Coordinates of C-alpha atoms and ligand atoms in Angstrom, one line a residue:
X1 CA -19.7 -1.0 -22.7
X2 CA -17.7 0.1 -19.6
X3 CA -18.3 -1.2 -16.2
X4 CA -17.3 -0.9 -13.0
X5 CA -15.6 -3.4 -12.4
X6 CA -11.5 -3.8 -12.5
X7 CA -10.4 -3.8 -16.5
X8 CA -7.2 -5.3 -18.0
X9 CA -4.5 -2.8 -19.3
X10 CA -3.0 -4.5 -22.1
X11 CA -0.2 -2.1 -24.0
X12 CA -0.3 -4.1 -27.1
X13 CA 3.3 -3.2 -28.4
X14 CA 3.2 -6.6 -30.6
X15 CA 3.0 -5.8 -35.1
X16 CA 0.0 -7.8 -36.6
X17 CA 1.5 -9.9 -38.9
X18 CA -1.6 -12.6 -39.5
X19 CA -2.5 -14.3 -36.2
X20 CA -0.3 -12.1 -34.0
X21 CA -2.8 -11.2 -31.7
X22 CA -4.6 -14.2 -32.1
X23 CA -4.0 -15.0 -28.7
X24 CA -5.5 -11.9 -27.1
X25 CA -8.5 -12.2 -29.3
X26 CA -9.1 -15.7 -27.2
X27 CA -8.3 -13.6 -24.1
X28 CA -11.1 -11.3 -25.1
X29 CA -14.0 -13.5 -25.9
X30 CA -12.9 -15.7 -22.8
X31 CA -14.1 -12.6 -20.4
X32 CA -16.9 -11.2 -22.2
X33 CA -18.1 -9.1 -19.1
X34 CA -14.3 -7.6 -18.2
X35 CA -13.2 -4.2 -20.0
X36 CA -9.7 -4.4 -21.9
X37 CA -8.2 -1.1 -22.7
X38 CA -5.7 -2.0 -25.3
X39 CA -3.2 0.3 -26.4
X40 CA -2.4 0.3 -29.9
X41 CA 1.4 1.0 -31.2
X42 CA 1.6 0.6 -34.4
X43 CA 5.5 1.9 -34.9
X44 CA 5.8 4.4 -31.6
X45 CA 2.8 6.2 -32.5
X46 CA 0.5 5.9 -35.2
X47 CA 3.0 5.6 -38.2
X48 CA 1.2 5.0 -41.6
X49 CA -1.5 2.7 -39.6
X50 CA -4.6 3.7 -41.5
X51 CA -3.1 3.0 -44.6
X52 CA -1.4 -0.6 -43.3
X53 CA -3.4 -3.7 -44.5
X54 CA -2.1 -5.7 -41.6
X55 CA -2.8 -2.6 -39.1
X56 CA -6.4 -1.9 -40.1
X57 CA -7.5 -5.7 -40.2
X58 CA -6.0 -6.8 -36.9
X59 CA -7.4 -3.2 -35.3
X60 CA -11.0 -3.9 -36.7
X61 CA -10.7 -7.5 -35.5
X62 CA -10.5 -5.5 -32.2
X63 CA -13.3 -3.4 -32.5
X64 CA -15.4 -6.3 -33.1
X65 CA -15.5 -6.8 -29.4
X66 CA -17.9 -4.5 -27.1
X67 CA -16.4 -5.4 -24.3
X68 CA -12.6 -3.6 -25.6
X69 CA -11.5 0.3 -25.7
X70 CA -8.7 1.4 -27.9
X71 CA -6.1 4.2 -26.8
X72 CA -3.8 5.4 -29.3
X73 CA -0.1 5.4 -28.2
X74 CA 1.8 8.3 -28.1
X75 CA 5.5 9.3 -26.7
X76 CA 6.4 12.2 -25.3
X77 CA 9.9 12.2 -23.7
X78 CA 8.9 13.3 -20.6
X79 CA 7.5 16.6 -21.7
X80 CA 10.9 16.7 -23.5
X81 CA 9.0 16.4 -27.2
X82 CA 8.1 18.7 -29.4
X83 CA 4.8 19.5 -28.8
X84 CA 3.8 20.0 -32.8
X85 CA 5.2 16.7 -33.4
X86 CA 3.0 15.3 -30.5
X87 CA -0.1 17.4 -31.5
X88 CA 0.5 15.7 -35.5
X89 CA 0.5 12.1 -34.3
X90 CA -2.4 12.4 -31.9
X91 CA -4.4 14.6 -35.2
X92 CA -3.7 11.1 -36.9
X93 CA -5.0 9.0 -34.7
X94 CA -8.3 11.1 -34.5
X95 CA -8.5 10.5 -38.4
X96 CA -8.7 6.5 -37.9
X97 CA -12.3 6.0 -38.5
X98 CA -14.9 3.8 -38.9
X99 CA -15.4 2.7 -42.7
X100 CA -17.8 0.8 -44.8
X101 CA -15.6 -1.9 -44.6
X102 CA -13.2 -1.8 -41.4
X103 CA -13.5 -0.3 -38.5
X104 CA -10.5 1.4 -36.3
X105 CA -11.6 4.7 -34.5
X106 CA -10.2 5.1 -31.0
X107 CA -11.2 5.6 -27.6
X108 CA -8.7 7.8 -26.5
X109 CA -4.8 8.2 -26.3
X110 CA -2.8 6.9 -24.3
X111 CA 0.6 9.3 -23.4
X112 CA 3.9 7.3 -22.6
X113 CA 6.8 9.1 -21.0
X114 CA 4.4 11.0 -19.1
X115 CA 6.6 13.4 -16.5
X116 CA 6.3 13.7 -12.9
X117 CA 7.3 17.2 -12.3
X118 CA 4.9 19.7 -11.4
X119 CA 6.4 22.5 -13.9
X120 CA 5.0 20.1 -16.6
X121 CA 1.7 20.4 -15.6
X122 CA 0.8 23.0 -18.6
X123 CA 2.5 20.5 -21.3
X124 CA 0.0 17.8 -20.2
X125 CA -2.6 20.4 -19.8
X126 CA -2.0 21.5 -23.6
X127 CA -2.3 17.5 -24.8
X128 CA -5.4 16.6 -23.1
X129 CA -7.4 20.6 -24.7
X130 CA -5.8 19.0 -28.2
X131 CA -7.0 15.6 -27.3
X132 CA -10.7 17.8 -26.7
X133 CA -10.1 19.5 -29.6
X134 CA -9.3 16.8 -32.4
X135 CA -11.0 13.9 -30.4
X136 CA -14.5 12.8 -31.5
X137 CA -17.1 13.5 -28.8
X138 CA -17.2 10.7 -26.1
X139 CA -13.6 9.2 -27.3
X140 CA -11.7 11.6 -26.0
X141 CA -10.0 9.8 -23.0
X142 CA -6.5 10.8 -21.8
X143 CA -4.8 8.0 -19.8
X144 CA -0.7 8.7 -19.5
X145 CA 1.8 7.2 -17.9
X146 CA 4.6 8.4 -15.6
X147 CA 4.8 4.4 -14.4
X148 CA 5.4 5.7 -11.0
X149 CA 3.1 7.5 -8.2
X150 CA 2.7 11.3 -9.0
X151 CA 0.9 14.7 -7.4
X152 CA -3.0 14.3 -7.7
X153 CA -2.3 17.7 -9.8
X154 CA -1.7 15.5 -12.7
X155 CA -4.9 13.3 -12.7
X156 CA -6.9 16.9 -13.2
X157 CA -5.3 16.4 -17.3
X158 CA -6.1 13.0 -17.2
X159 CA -9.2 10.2 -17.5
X160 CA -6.4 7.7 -16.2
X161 CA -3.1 7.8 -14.9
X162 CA -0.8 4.4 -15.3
X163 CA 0.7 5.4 -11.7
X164 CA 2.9 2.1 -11.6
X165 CA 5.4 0.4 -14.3
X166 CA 7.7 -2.3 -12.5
X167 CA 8.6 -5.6 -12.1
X168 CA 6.4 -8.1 -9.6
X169 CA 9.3 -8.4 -7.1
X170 CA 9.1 -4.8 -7.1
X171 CA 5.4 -4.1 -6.5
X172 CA 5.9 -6.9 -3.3
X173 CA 8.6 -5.3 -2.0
X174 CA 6.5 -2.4 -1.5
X175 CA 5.5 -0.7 -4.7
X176 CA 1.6 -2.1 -4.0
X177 CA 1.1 0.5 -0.7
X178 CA 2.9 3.5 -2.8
X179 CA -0.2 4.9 -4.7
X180 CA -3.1 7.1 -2.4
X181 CA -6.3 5.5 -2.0
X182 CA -8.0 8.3 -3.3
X183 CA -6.6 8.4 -6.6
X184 CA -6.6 4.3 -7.2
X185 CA -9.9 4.6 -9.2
X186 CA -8.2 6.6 -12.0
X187 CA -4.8 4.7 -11.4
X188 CA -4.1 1.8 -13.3
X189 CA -0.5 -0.4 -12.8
X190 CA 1.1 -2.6 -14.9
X191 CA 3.7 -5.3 -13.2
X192 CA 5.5 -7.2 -15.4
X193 CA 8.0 -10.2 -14.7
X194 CA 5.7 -12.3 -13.0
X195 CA 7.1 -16.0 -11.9
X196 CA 4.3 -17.6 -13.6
X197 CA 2.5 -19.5 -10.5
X198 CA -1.1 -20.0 -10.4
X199 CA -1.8 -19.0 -6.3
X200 CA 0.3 -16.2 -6.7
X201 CA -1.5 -14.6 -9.8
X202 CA -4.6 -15.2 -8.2
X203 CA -3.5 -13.2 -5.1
X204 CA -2.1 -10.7 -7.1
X205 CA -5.6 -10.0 -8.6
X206 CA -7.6 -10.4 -5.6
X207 CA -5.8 -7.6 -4.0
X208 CA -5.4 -5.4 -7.2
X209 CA -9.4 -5.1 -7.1
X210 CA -10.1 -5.0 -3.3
X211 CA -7.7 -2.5 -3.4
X212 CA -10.1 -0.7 -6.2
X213 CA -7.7 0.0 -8.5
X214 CA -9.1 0.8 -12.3
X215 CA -6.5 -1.5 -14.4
X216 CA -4.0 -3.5 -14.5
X217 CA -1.8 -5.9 -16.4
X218 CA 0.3 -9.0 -14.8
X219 CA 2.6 -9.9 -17.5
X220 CA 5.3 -13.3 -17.1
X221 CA 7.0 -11.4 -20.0
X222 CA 9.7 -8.2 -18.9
X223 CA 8.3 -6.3 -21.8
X224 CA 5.5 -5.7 -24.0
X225 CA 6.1 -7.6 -27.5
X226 CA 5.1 -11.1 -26.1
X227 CA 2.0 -12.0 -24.5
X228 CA 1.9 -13.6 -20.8
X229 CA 2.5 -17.3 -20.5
X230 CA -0.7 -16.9 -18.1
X231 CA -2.5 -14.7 -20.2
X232 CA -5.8 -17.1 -20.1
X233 CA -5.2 -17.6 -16.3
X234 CA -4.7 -14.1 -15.5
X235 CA -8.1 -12.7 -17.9
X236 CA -10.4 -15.9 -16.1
X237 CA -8.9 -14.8 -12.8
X238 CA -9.9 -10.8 -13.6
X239 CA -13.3 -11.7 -15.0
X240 CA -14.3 -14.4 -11.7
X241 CA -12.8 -12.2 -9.4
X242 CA -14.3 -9.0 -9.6
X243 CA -17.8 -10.5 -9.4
X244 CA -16.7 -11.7 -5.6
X245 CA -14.0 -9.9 -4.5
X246 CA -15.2 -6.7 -2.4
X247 CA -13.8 -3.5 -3.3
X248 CA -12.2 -1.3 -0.3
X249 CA -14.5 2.0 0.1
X250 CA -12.0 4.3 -1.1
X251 CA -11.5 8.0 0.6
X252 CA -12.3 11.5 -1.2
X253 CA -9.0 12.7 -2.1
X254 CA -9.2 16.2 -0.1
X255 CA -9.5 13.8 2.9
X256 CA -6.5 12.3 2.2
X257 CA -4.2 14.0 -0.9
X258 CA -4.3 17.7 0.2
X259 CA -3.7 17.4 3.6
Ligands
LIG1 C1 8.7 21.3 -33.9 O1 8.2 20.5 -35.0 C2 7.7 21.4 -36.0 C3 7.1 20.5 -37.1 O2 8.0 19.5 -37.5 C4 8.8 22.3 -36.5 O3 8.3 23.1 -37.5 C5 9.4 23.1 -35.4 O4 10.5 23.9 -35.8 C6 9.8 22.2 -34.2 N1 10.1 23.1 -33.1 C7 11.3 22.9 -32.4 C8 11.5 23.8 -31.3 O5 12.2 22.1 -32.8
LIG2 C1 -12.1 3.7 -14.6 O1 -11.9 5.0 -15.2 C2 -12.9 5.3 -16.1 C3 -12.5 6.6 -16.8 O2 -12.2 7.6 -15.9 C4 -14.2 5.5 -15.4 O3 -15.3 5.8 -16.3 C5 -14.5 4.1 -14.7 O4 -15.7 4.2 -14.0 C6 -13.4 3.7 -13.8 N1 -13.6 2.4 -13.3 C7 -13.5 2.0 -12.0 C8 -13.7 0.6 -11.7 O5 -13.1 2.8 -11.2
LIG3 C1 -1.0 -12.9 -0.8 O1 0.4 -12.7 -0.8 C2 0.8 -11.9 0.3 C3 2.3 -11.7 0.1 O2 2.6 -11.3 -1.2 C4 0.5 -12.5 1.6 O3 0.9 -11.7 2.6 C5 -1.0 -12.8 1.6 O4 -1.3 -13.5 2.8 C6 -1.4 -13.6 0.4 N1 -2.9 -13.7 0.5 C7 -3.5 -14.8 0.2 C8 -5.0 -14.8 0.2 O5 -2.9 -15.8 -0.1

């Protein structure tokens, strides 16, 4: 179930040794009616993760929840990669199925290292028709990330585009009036090194979905191998405020983008 309200990015960059992601599991049954795209890394890309004990219990622990999509992660060196290589690890996540007795098929993939030039347009091009190709029917989304604001160009090979990767202090300082209206409802940003403080996460939310972006993380941490301190604050304040905070009507992007 996806709705239209703000989701939570979570790049979930943690192993699952037993209870690991205990903690988001909370997180996830604590806002039942707020989407959580989770990116799973089992080893920079899908490793031997079907095969894993500890991969494909904590994943189908995941998939227990309607209210959560999975996205495969995938590196690709800024379009430096070798495409093969890419093309083999996304193949293997498209063979992560749903079994008798587990359950760890995907939603889509989601494409670190994305690059920001507009000569590698045809590289991302190329991953999201082998995304098509290999994906199963309706679990085929593409979300990458440059982590910075990029040509609308680039959201023609994508579902979702993770258009901002920086610290809080950052984001304030200016970062939060960088990314085109037009192209916040496929943009999602994740700001991490928050100063843990209650009124401030709470602004930080209110304005991420007023100003109708399509997900976000707020992390305390400056990476992603720990949770947030304010993990449970951040997820009530997603899941209250979306139901009463109201979204800015957001320009077509000819209006504004190819001006
Ligand atoms: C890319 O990887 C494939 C598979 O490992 C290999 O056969 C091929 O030679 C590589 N291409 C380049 C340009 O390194
Ligand atoms: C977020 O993006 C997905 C995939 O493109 C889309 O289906 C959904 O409606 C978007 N959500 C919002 C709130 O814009
Ligand atoms: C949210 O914080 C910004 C500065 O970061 C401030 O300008 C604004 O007034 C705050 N809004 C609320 C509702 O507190």
């Amino acid at each position: 179930m996806v709705n239209l309200a703000m989701a939570i990015a979570i790049p979930l960059y943690i192993y699952p040794t037993p209870g690991a992601w205990d903690p988001l599991y909370k997180a996830i049954s604590a806002a039942p009616d707020t989407t959580f795209n989770v990116i799973v890394n089992p080893d920079s890309g899908p490793s031997d993760g079907a095969s894993n004990p500890e991969v494909v219990s904590a994943v189908t622990g995941l998939r227990s929840y309607s209210n959560v999509q999975l996205f495969g992660y995938v590196h690709i060196e800024y379009a430096q990669r070798n495409a093969t290589v890419v093309h083999q690890e996304i193949a293997t996540y498209a063979s992560w199925k749903k079994t008798a007795n587990s359950d760890i098929h995907l939603d889509g993939i989601f494409i670190d290292e994305a690059p920001y030039e507009l000569k590698y347009l045809p590289y991302l091009k190329d991953i999201q028709d082998y995304v098509h190709e290999v994906m199963p029917e309706s679990h085929q989304q593409v979300w990458t990330n440059p982590g910075i604001p990029i040509d609308a160009q680039f959201y023609e090979y994508a579902d979702l585009v993770n258009a901002y990767e920086n610290s809080y202090d950052d984001w304030n300082a200016g970062g939060k009036d960088e990314i085109p209206e037009c192209l916040r409802q496929k943009s999602t940003v994740m700001i991490y090194s928050f100063p843990d403080s209650d009124a401030q996460l709470s602004n930080y939310t209110e304005s991420t979905i007023a100003a109708g972006y399509n997900a976000t993380l707020l992390t305390t941490s400056a990476g992603y191998t720990e949770f947030s301190a304010s993990l449970m604050q951040f997820v009530h304040d997603v899941d209250s405020l979306t139901k009463t905070t109201k979204v800015k009507t957001l320009p077509q992007c000819a209006e504004e983008c190819e001006e």
